[in-house]
Short mmCIF file of C-alpha atoms and ligand atoms in Angstrom, two decimals:
data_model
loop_
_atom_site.label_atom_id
_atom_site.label_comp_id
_atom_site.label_asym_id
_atom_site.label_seq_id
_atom_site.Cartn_x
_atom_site.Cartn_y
_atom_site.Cartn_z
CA UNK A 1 -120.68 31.71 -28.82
CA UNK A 2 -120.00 35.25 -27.99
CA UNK A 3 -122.81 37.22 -26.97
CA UNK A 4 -122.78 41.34 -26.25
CA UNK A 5 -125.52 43.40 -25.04
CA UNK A 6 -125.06 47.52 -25.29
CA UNK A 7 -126.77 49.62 -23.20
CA UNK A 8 -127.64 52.87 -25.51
CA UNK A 9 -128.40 56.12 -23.52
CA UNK A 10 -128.12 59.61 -25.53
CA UNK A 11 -126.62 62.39 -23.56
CA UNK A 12 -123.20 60.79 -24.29
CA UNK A 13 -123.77 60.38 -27.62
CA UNK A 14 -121.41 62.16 -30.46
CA UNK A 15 -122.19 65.62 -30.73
CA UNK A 16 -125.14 66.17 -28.15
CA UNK A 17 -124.47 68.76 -25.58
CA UNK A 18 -128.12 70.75 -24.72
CA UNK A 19 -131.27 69.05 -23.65
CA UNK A 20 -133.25 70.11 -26.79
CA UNK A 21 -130.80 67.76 -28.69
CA UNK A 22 -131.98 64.39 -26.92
CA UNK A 23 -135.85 65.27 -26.05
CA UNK A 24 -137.93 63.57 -28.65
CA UNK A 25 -140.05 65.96 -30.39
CA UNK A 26 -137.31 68.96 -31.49
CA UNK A 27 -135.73 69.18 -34.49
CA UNK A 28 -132.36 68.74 -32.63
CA UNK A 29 -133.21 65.54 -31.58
CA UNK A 30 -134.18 64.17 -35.31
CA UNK A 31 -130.04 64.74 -35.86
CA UNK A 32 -128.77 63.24 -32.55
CA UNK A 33 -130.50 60.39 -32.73
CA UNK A 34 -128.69 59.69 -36.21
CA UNK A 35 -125.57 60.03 -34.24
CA UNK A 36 -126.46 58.25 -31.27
CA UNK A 37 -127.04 55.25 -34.15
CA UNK A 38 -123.84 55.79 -35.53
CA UNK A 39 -121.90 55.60 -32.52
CA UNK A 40 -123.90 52.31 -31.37
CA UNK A 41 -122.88 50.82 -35.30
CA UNK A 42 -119.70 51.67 -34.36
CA UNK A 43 -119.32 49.43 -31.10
CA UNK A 44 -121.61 46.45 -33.31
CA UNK A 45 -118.77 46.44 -35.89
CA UNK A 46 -116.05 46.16 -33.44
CA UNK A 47 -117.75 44.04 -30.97
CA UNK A 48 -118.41 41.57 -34.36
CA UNK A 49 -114.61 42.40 -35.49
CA UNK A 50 -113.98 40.82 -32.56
CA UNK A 51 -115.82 37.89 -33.10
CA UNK A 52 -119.25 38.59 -31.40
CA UNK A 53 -122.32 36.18 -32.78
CA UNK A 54 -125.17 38.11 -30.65
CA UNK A 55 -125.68 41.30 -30.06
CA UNK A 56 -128.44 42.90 -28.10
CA UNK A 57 -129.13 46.55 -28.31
CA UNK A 58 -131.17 47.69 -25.75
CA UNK A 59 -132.11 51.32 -26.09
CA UNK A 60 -131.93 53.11 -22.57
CA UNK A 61 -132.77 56.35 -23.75
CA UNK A 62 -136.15 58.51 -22.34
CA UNK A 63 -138.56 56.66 -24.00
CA UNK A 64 -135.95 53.81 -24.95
CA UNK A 65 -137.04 54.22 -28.78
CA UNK A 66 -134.05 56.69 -30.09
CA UNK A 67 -131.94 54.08 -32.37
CA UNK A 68 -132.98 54.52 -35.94
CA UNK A 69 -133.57 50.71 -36.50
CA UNK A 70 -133.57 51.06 -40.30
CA UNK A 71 -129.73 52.64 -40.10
CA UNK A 72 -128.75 49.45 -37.53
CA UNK A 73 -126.02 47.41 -38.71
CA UNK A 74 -128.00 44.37 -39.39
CA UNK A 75 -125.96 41.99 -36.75
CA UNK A 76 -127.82 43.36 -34.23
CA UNK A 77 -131.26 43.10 -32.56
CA UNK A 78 -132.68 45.94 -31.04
CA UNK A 79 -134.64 46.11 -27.75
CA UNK A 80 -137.00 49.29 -28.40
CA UNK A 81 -139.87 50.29 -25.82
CA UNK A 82 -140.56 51.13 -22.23
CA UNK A 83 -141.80 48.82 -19.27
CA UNK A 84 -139.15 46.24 -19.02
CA UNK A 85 -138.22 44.96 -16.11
CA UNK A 86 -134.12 45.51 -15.84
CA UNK A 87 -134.88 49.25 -17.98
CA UNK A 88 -131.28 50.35 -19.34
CA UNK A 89 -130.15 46.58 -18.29
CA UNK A 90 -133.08 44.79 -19.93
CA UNK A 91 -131.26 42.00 -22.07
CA UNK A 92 -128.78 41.11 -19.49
CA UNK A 93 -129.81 37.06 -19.62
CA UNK A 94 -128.00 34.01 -18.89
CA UNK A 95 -125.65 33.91 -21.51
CA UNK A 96 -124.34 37.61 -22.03
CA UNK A 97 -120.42 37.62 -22.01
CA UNK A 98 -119.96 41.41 -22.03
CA UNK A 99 -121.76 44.40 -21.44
CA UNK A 100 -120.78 47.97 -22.97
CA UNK A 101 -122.31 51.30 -22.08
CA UNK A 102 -122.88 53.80 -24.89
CA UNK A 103 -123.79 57.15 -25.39
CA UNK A 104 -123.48 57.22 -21.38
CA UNK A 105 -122.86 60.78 -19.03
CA UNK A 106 -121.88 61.42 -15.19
CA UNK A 107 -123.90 61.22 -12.69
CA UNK A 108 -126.56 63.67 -10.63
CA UNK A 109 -124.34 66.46 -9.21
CA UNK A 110 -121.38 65.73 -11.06
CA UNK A 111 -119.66 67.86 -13.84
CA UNK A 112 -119.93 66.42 -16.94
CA UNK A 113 -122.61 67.22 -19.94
CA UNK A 114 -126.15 66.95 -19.01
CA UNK A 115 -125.29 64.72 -15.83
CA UNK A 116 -128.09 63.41 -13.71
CA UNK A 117 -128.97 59.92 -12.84
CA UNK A 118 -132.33 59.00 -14.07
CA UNK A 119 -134.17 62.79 -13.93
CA UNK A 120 -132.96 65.30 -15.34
CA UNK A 121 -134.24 67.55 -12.51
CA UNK A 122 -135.15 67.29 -8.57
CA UNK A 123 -132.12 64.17 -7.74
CA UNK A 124 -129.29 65.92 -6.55
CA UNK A 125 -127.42 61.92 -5.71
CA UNK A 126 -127.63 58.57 -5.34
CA UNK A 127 -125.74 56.37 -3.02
CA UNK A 128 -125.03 52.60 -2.77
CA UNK A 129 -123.44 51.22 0.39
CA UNK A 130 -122.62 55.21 0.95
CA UNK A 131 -120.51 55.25 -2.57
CA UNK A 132 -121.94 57.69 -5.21
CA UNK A 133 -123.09 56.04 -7.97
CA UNK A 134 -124.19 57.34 -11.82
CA UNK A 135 -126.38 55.39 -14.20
CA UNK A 136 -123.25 53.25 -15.23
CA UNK A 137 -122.36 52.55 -11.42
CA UNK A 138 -125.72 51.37 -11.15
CA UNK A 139 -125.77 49.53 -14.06
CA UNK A 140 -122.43 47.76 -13.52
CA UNK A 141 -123.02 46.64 -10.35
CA UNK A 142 -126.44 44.91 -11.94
CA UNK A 143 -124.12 43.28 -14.18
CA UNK A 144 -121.28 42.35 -11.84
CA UNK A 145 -124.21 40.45 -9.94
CA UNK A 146 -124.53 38.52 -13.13
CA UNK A 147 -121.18 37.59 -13.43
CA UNK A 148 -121.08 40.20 -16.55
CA UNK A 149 -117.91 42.61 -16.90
CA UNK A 150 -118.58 46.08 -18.44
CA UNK A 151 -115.95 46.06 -21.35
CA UNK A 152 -116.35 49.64 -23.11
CA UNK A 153 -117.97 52.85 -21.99
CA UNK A 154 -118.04 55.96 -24.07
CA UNK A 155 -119.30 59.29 -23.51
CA UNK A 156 -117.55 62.50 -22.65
CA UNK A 157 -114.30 62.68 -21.14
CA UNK A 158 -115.55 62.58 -17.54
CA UNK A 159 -117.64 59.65 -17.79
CA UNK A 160 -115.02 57.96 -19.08
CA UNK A 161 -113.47 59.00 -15.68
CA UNK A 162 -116.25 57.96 -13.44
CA UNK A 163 -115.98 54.66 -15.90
CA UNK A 164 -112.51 53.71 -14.51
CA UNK A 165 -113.79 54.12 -11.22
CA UNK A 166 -116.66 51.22 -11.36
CA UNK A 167 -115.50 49.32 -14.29
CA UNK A 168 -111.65 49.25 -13.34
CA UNK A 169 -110.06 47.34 -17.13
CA UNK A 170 -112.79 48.41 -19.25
CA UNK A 171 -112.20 50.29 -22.35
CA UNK A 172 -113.46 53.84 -22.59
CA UNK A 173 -113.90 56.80 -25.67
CA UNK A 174 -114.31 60.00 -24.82
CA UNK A 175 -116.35 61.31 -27.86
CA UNK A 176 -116.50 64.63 -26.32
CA UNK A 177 -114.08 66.65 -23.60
CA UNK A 178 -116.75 68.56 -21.52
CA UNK A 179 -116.46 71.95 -20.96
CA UNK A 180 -119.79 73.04 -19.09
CA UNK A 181 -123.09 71.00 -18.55
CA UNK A 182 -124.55 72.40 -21.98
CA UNK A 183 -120.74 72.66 -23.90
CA UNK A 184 -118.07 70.41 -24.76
CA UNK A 185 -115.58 70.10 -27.57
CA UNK A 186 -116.58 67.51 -29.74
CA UNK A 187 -115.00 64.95 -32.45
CA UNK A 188 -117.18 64.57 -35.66
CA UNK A 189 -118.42 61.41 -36.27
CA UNK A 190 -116.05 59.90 -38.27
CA UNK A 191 -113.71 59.99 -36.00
CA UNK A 192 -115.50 58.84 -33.18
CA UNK A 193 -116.57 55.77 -34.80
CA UNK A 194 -113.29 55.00 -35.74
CA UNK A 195 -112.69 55.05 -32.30
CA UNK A 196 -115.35 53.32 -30.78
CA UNK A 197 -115.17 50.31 -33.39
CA UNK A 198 -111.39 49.79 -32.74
CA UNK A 199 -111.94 50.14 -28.85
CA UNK A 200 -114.64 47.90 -28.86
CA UNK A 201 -112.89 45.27 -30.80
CA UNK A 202 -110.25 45.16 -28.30
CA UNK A 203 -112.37 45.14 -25.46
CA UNK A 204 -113.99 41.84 -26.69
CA UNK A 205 -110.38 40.46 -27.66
CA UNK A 206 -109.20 41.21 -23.81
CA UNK A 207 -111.83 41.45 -21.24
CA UNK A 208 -111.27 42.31 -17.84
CA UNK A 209 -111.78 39.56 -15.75
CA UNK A 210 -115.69 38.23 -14.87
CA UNK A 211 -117.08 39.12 -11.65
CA UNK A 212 -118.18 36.29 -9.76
CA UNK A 213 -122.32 36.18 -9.89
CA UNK A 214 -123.41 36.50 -6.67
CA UNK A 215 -126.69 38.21 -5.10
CA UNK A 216 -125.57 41.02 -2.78
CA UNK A 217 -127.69 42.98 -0.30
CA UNK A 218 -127.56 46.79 -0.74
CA UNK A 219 -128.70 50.39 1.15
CA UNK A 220 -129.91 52.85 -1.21
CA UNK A 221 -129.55 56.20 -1.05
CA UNK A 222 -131.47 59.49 -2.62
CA UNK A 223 -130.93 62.95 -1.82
CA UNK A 224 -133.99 65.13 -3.86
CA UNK A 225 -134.16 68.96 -3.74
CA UNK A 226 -136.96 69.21 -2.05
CA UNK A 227 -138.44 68.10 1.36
CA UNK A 228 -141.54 67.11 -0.16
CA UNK A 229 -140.18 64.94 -2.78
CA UNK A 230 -138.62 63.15 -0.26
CA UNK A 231 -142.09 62.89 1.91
CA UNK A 232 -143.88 61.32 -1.11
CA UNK A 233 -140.78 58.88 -2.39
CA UNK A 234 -140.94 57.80 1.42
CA UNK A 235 -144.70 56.42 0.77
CA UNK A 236 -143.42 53.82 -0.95
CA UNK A 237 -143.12 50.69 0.98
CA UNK A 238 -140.04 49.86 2.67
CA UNK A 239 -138.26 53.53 1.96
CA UNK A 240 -137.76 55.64 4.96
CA UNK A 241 -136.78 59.58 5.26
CA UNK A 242 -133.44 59.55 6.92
CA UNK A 243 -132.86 63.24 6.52
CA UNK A 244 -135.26 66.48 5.31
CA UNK A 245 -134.07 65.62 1.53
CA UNK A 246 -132.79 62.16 1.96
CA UNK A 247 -134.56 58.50 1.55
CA UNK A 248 -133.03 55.21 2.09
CA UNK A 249 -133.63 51.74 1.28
CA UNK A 250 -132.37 48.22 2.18
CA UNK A 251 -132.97 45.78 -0.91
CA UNK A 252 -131.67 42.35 -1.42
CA UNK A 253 -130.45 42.19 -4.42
CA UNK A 254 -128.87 44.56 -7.00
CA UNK A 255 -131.41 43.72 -9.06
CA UNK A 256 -134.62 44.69 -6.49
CA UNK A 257 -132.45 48.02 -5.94
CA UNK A 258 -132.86 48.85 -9.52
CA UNK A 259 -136.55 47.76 -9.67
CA UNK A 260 -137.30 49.88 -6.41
CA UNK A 261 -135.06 52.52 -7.69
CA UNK A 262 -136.72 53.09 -10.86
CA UNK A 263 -139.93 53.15 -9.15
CA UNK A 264 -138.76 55.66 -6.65
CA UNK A 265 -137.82 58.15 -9.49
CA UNK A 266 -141.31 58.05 -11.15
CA UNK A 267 -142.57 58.67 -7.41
CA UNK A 268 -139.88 61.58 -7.61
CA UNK A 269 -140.34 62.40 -10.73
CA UNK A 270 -144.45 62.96 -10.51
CA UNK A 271 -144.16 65.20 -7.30
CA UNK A 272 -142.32 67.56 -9.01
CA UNK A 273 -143.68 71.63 -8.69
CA UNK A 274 -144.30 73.83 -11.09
CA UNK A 275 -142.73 77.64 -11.36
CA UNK A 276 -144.30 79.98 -8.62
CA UNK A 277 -142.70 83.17 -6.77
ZN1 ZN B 301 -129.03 58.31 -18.88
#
């Protein structure tokens, strides 16, 4: 039995280039979510081409309840809500043979369309073991502990760059060649399905090789843009300040350094200021 689990973020969706198309609440967003469903029906159909008998959509989005569940191809199951314990990973259980990361973007600091790492605003980078590291970094090296290779990553052209980089053998489709944060050239949808259905098809036929699942100690890294983000994230038990903008942590596990991670960004996130001059 063949089980897949696909991590769905938005900013690498099809189509979406500006942050009014993937915050809920704008008419933008009623659209790109539609794509961002079509692209993830894309990689279900190839990833069942393929021969898949589960797969596990977790939605990784914001809010993590962007997929239109009524337009999911029906082999699925979808993971929708916040609060879960692995966030964009949640669904990576004994069992899971592959892992793919749609919809995905660069990290903070990077080029690449809207490119951050967890808020869109105030971290400027993250660091594990002093290597940058995006969302899909992150994630990957969650499921490498696992003994879970990342088969197929799509998003604009330079994710699938930073892709190769962390997920050496995985598959990638660039739905989108960036040309600023907020422009790229994009493929319509048709094609990029076509795309991501026969990419993820032979991702599943040939995966690169399994990590071997081990638990592996890590130093985290955060850089935020301002002193006094970095004062309050450093409240946090075991995080220290180890520059005016900089907070580090030692964790255990890849799996703690997500938790604690996460947990530093809503610290981060909530000590934000408002406009003044
Ligand atoms: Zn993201």
């Amino acid at each position: 039995m063949t089980r897949v689990l696909i991590s769905a973020d938005m900013e690498g969706a099809t189509g979406t280039v500006s942050p009014a198309d993937v915050a809920a609440g704008t008419p933008r967003y009623e659209r790109f979510r539609r794509l961002l469903t079509q692209d993830v029906n894309a990689a279900v159909a190839g990833f069942a081409d393929a021969g898949a008998e589960e797969i596990v959509v977790n939605d990784a989005h914001c809010g993590m309840d962007n997929v239109l569940i009524e337009e999911l191809d029906p082999r699925a199951v979808l993971i929708v809500g916040r609060h879960k314990p692995l966030g964009m990973m949640e669904g990576l259980e004994d069992g899971i043979d592959a892992v793919a990361f749609v919809g995905y973007h660069t990290g903070a600091g990077e080029q690449g369309v809207l490119a951050h790492t967890y808020l869109s605003h105030s971290i400027l980078g993250v660091r594990i073991d002093g290597e940058p590291v995006g969302e899909g970094g992150f994630n990957a090296l969650v499921a490498a502990e696992a003994g879970v290779p990342v088969v197929l990553v799509t998003g604009d052209d330079l994710t699938c760059r930073e892709a190769a980089g962390y997920a050496p053998g995985c598959r990638t489709v660039a739905v989108k060649r960036a040309i600023s944060r907020h422009a790229a050239v994009c493929r319509t949808p048709a094609v990029t399905a076509a795309d991501i259905r026969r990419e993820a098809a032979a991702a599943l036929s040939a995966p690169p090789p399994r990590p071997t699942p081990r638990a592996t100690a890590h130093v985290v890294e955060v850089d935020v843009d301002s002193p006094h983000l970095a004062d309050r994230a450093s409240a946090l038990s075991g995080v220290e300040l180890s520059g005016p903008r900089t907070v580090r942590m030692d964790t255990p596990d890849t799996v703690t350094a997500l938790r604690r991670f996460r947990a530093l960004s809503w610290v981060i996130g909530g000590g934000r200021e408002g406009d003044w001059t």
